[in-house]
Coordinates of C-alpha atoms and ligand atoms in Angstrom, one line a residue:
X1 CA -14.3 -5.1 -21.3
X2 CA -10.9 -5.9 -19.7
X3 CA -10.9 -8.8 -16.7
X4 CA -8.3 -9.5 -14.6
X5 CA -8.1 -12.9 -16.5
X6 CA -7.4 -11.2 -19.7
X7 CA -4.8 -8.4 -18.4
X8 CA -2.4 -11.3 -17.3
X9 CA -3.0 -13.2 -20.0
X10 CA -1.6 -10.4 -22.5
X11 CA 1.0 -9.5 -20.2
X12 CA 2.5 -13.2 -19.4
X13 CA 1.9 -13.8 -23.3
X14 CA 4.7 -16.5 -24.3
X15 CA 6.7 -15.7 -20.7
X16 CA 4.3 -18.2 -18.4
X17 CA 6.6 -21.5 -18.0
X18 CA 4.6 -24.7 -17.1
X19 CA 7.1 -25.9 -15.2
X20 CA 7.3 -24.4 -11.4
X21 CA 10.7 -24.2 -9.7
X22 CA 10.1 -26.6 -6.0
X23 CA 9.7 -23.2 -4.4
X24 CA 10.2 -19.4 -4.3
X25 CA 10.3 -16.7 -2.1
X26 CA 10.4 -13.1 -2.1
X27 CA 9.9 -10.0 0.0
X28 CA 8.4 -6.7 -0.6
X29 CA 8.4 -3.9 2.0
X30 CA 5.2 -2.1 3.1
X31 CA 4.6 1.3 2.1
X32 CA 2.3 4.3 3.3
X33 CA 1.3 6.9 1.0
X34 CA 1.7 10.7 1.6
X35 CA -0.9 11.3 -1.1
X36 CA -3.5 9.0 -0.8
X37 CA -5.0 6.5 -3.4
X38 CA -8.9 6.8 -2.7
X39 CA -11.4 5.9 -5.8
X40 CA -11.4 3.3 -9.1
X41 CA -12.4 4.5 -11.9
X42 CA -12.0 0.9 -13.2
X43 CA -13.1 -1.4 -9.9
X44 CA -12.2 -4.6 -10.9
X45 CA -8.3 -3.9 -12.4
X46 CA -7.7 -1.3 -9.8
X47 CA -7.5 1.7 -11.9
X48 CA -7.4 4.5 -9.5
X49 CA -8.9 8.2 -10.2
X50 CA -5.8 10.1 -9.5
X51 CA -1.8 8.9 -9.1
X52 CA -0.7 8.7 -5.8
X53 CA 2.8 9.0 -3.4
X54 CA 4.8 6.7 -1.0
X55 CA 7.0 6.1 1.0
X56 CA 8.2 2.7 1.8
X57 CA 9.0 1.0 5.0
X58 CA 12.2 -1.3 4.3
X59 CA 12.2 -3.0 7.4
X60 CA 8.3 -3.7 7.9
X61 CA 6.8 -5.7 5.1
X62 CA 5.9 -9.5 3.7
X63 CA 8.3 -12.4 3.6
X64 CA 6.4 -14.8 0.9
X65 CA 7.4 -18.3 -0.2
X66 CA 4.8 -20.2 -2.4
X67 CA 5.2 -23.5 -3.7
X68 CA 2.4 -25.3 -6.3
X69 CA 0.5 -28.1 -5.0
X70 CA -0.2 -30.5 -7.4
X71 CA -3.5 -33.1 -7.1
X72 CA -4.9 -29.6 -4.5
X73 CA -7.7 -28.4 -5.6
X74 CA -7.5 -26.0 -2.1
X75 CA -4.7 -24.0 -1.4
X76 CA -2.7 -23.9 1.6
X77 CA -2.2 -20.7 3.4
X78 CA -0.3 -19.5 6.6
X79 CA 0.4 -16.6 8.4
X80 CA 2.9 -15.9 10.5
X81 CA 3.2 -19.4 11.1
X82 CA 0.0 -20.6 12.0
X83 CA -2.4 -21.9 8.6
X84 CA -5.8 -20.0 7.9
X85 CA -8.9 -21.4 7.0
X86 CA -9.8 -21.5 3.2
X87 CA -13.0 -19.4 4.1
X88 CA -11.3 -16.8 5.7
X89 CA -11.2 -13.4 3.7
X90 CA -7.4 -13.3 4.0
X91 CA -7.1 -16.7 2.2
X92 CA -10.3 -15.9 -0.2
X93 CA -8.1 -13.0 -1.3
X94 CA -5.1 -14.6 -1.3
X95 CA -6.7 -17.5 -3.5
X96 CA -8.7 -15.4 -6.0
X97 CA -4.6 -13.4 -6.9
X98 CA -3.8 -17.3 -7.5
X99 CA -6.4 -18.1 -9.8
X100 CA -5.0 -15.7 -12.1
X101 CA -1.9 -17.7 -12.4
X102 CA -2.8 -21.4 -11.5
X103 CA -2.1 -23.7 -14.7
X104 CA -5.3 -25.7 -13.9
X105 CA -8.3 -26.1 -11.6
X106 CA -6.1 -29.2 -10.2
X107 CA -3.4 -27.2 -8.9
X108 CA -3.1 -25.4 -5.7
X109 CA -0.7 -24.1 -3.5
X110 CA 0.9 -23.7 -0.4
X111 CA 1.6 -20.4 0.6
X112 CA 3.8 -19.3 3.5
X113 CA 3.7 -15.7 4.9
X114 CA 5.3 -13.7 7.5
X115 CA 3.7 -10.2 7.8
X116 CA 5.9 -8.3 10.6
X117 CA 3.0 -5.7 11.0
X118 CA -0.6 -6.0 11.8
X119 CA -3.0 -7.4 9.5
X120 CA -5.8 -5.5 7.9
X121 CA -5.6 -2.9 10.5
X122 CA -4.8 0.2 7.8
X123 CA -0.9 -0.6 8.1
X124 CA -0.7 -1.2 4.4
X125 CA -0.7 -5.2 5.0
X126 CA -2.6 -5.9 2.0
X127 CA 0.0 -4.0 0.0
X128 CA 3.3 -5.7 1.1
X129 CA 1.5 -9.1 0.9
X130 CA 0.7 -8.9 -2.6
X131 CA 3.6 -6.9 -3.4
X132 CA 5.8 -10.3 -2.4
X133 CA 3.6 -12.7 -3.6
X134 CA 3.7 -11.6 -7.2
X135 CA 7.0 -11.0 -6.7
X136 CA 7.6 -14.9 -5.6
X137 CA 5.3 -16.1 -8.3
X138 CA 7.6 -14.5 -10.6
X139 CA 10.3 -16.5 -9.3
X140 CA 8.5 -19.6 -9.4
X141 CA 7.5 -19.6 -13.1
X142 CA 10.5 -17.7 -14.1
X143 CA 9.0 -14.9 -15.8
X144 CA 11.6 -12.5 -16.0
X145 CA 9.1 -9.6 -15.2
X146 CA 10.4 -6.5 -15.3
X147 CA 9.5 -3.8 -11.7
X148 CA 7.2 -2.3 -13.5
X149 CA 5.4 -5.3 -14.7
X150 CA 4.8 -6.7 -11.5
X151 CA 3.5 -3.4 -10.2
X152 CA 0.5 -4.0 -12.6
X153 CA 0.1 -7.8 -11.8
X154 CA 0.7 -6.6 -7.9
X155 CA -2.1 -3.4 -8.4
X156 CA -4.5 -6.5 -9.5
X157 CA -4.6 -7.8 -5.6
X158 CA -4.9 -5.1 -4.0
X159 CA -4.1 -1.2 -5.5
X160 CA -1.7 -0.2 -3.3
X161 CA 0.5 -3.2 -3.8
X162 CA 1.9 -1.7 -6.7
X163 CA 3.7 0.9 -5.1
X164 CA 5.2 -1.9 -3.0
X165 CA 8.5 -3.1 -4.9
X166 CA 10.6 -0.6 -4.4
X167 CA 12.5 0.9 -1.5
X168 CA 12.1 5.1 -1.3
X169 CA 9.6 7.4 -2.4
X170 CA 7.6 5.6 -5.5
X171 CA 4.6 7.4 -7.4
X172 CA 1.8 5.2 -8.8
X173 CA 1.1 6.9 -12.3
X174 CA -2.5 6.8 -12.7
X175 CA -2.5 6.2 -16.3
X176 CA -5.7 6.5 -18.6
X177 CA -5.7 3.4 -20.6
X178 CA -8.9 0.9 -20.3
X179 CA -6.2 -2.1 -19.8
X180 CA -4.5 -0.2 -16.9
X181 CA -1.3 -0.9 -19.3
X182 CA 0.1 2.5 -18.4
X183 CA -1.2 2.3 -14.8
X184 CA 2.1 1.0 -12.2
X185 CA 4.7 2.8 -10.0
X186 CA 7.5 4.0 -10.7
X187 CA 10.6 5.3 -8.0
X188 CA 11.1 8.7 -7.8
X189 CA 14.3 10.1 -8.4
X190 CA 15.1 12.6 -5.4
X191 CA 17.3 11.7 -3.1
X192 CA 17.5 10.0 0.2
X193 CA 16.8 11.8 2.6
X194 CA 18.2 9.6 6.3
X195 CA 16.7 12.0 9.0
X196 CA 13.2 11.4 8.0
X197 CA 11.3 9.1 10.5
X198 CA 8.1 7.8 10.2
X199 CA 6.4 6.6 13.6
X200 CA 4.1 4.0 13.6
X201 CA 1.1 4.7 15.9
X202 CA -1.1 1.5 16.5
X203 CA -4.0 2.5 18.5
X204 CA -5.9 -0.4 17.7
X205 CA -4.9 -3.3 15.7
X206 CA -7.9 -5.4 15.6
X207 CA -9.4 -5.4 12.2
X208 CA -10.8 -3.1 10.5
X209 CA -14.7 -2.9 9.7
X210 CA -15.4 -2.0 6.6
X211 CA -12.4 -2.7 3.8
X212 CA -10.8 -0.1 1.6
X213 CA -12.9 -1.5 -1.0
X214 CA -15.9 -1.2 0.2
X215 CA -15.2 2.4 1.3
X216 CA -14.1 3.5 -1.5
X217 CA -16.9 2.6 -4.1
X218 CA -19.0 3.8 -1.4
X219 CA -17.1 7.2 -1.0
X220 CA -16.9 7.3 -4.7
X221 CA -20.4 6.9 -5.3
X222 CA -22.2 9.0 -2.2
X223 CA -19.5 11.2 -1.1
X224 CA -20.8 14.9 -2.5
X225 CA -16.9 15.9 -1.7
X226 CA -15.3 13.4 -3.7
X227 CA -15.8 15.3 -6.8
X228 CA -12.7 17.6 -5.5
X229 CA -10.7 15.2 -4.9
X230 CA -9.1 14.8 -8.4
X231 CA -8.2 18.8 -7.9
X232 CA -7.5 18.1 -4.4
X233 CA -4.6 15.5 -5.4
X234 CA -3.6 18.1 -8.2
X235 CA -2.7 20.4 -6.1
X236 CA -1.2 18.3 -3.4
X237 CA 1.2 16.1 -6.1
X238 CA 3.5 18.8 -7.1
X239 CA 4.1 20.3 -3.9
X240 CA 5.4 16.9 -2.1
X241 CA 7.3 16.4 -5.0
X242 CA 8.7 19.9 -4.4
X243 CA 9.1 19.2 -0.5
X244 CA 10.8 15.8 -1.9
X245 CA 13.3 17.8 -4.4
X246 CA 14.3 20.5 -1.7
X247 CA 13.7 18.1 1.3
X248 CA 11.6 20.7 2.8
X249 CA 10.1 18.8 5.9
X250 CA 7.4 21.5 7.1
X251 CA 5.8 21.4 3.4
X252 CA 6.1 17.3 3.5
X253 CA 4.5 17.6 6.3
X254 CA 2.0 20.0 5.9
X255 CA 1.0 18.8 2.2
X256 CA 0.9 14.8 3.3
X257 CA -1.5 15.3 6.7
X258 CA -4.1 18.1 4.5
X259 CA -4.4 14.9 1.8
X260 CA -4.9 12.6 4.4
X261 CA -7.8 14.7 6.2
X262 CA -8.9 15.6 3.2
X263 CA -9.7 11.8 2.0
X264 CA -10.6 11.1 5.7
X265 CA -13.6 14.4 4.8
X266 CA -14.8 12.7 1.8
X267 CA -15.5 9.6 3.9
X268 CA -17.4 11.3 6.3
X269 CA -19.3 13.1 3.9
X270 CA -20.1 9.4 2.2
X271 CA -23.4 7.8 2.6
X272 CA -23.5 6.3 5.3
X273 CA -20.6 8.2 6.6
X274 CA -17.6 6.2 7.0
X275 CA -15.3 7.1 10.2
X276 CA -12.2 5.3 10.9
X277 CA -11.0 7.1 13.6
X278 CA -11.7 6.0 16.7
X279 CA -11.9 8.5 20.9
X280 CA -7.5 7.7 20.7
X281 CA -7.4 8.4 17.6
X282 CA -8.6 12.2 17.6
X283 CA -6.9 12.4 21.2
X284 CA -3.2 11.3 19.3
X285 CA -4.2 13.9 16.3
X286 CA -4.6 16.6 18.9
X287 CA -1.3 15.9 20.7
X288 CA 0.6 16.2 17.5
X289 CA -1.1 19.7 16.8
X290 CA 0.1 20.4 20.4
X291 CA 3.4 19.8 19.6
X292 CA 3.6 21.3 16.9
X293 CA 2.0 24.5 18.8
X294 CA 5.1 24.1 21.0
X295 CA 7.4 24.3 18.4
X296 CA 8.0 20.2 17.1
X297 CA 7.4 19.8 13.6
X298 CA 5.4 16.5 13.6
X299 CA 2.8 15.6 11.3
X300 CA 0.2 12.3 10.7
X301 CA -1.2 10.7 8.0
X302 CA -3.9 8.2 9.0
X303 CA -5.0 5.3 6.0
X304 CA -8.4 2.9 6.0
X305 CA -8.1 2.6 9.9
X306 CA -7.8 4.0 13.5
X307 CA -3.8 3.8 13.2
X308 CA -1.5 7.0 12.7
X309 CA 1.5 7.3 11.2
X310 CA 3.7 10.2 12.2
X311 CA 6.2 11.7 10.2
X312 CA 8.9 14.2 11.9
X313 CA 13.0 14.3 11.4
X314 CA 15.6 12.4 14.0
X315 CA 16.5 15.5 15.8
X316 CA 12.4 15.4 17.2
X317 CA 12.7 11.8 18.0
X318 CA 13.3 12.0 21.5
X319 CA 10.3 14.6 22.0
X320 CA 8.0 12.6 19.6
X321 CA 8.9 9.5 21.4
X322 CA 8.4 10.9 24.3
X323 CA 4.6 12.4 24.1
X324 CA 3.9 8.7 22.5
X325 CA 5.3 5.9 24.5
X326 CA 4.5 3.1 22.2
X327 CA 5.5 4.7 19.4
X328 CA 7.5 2.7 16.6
X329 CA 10.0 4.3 14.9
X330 CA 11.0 3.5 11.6
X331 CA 14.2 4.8 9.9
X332 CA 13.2 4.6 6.3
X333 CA 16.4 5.6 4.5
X334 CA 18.6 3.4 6.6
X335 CA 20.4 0.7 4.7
X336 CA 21.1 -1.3 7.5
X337 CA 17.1 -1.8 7.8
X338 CA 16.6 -3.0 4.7
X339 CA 15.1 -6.8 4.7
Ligands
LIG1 O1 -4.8 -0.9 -1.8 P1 -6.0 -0.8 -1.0 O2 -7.3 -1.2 -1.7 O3 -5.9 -1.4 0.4 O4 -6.3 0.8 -0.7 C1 -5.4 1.5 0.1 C2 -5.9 2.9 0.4 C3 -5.1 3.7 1.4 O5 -4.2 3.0 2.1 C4 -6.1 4.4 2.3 C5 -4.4 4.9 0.7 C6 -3.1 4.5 -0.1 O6 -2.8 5.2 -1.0 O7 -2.4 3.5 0.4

């Protein structure tokens, strides 16, 4: 039986120096994935059922600087400037990553975060934010980890972290082995492609009810459509990598918003049902099928909450923007936007 414990342990063998720089720091962008993670088949490493795609967001993501705190047996945690309490789940999470690394029970540490999108709202904050502070923990201890590497200590906070150190299109490789060994992401090798936009779409940012966690061993367990998913994603892998390879945009399209409704249906379909989308969501879903009637090409994808993301190319921005005012729009090839 592998633990978390035990995972790091063999991976840091001989590479874990006692000796912390002051301080570290890192960043890791936020990504959203075109075909979904949804189901563990290991629950406590993150092992998902099927691989997954993304796409990351170079400007929106996790600044991280950690520092240890010796003779603190609590850490200390802020966010975005202002410190959270130790009982809040944010820190709980945050802390429980830690214990993995901390040299004793004696040792905490103080952990600074900037998040420039909204917490636990389904915007992939849980993925950036242990993305960088894996990353920075790295740099601390000097480790030398390699990418791939801290994809697997990353996928150990949260799974979708692991897809979160690169820039571009990454594919998490579900791997089959018990240790999750051969389970990280790796960047795919297509190339960029600068009129894509992604549009964020918060329609409510307030967090969400019931964590991806929670949904997904509940989805897993009740949901009698979850047995297709597997095929589902089968199908669904090769042609985005297709649409990726001939930068096809109706096929992205098509291929990312049918995976995303198709997780969202397994959800419903889950004991109690689970329903993330709220009256404005449905209302945004059906203006983008209207626009698309009238001849936009403008698709969603929609993640563990109420908030869309809309994918179309820079030639529909003005007509995307303009049937969603508060629409942010995120250039994700541009170098100029990368933190
Ligand atoms: O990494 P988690 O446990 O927050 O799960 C994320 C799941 C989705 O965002 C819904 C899909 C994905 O692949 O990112």
């Amino acid at each position: 039986m592998w633990t978390k414990r035990r995972v790091v342990q063999d991976l840091l063998q001989g590479r874990a120096l006692q000796t912390a720089r002051p301080d570290a720091e890192a960043f890791a962008p936020t990504n959203i994935a075109l075909i979904k993670y949804w189901g563990k088949r290991d629950g406590v490493l993150n092992l998902p059922v099927t691989s997954s795609v993304s796409i990351a967001l170079p400007s929106r993501g996790a600044w991280t600087r950690i520092r240890e705190l010796p003779g603190c047996a609590q850490d200390e945690i802020t966010l975005n400037g202002s410190p959270v309490e130790a009982t809040a789940s944010f820190a709980q999470r945050l802390s429980a990553h830690l214990d993995l690394f901390r040299p004793n029970k004696h040792t905490g540490y103080g952990v600074s975060t900037t998040i420039n999108i909204p917490v636990a709202a389904g915007v992939a904050s849980s993925a950036c934010g242990f993305a960088a502070l894996t990353f920075a923990l790295d740099r601390l201890y000097g480790w030398g980890c390699s990418k791939s590497e801290l994809s697997i200590l990353a996928r150990l906070g949260s799974g979708s972290a692991c897809r979160s150190l690169w820039n571009g299109w990454v594919e998490w490789q579900c791997g089959d082995q018990a240790d999750g060994r051969d389970s990280f992401a790796v960047p795919l090798a297509v190339r960029p492609w600068p009129e894509l936009r992604i549009g964020l779409l918060l329609l409510n940012t307030g967090e969400k009810s019931l964590g991806s966690r929670e949904a997904m061993q509940r989805t897993v367990e009740t949901s009698p459509l979850f047995s297709d998913w597997p095929q589902q994603v089968e199908r669904d892998l090769p042609q985005l990598k297709h649409a990726l390879a001939t930068q096809d945009f109706t096929l992205l399209g098509t291929v990312a918003e049918a995976n995303a409704d198709a997780m969202h249906a397994c959800m419903r379909s889950a004991r109690p049902a689970i329903e993330y989308s709220g009256a404005s969501t449905q209302a945004a879903q059906a203006t983008v099928r209207r626009l698309r009637q009238a001849g936009v090409p403008v698709f969603y994808t929609q993640d563990a909450g109420p908030n869309l993301k809309l994918l179309f190319l820079a030639e529909h921005a003005a007509e995307v923007q303009e049937a969603f005012a508060s629409l942010d729009i995120v250039h994700p090839f541009k170098q100029e936007e990368f933190a």
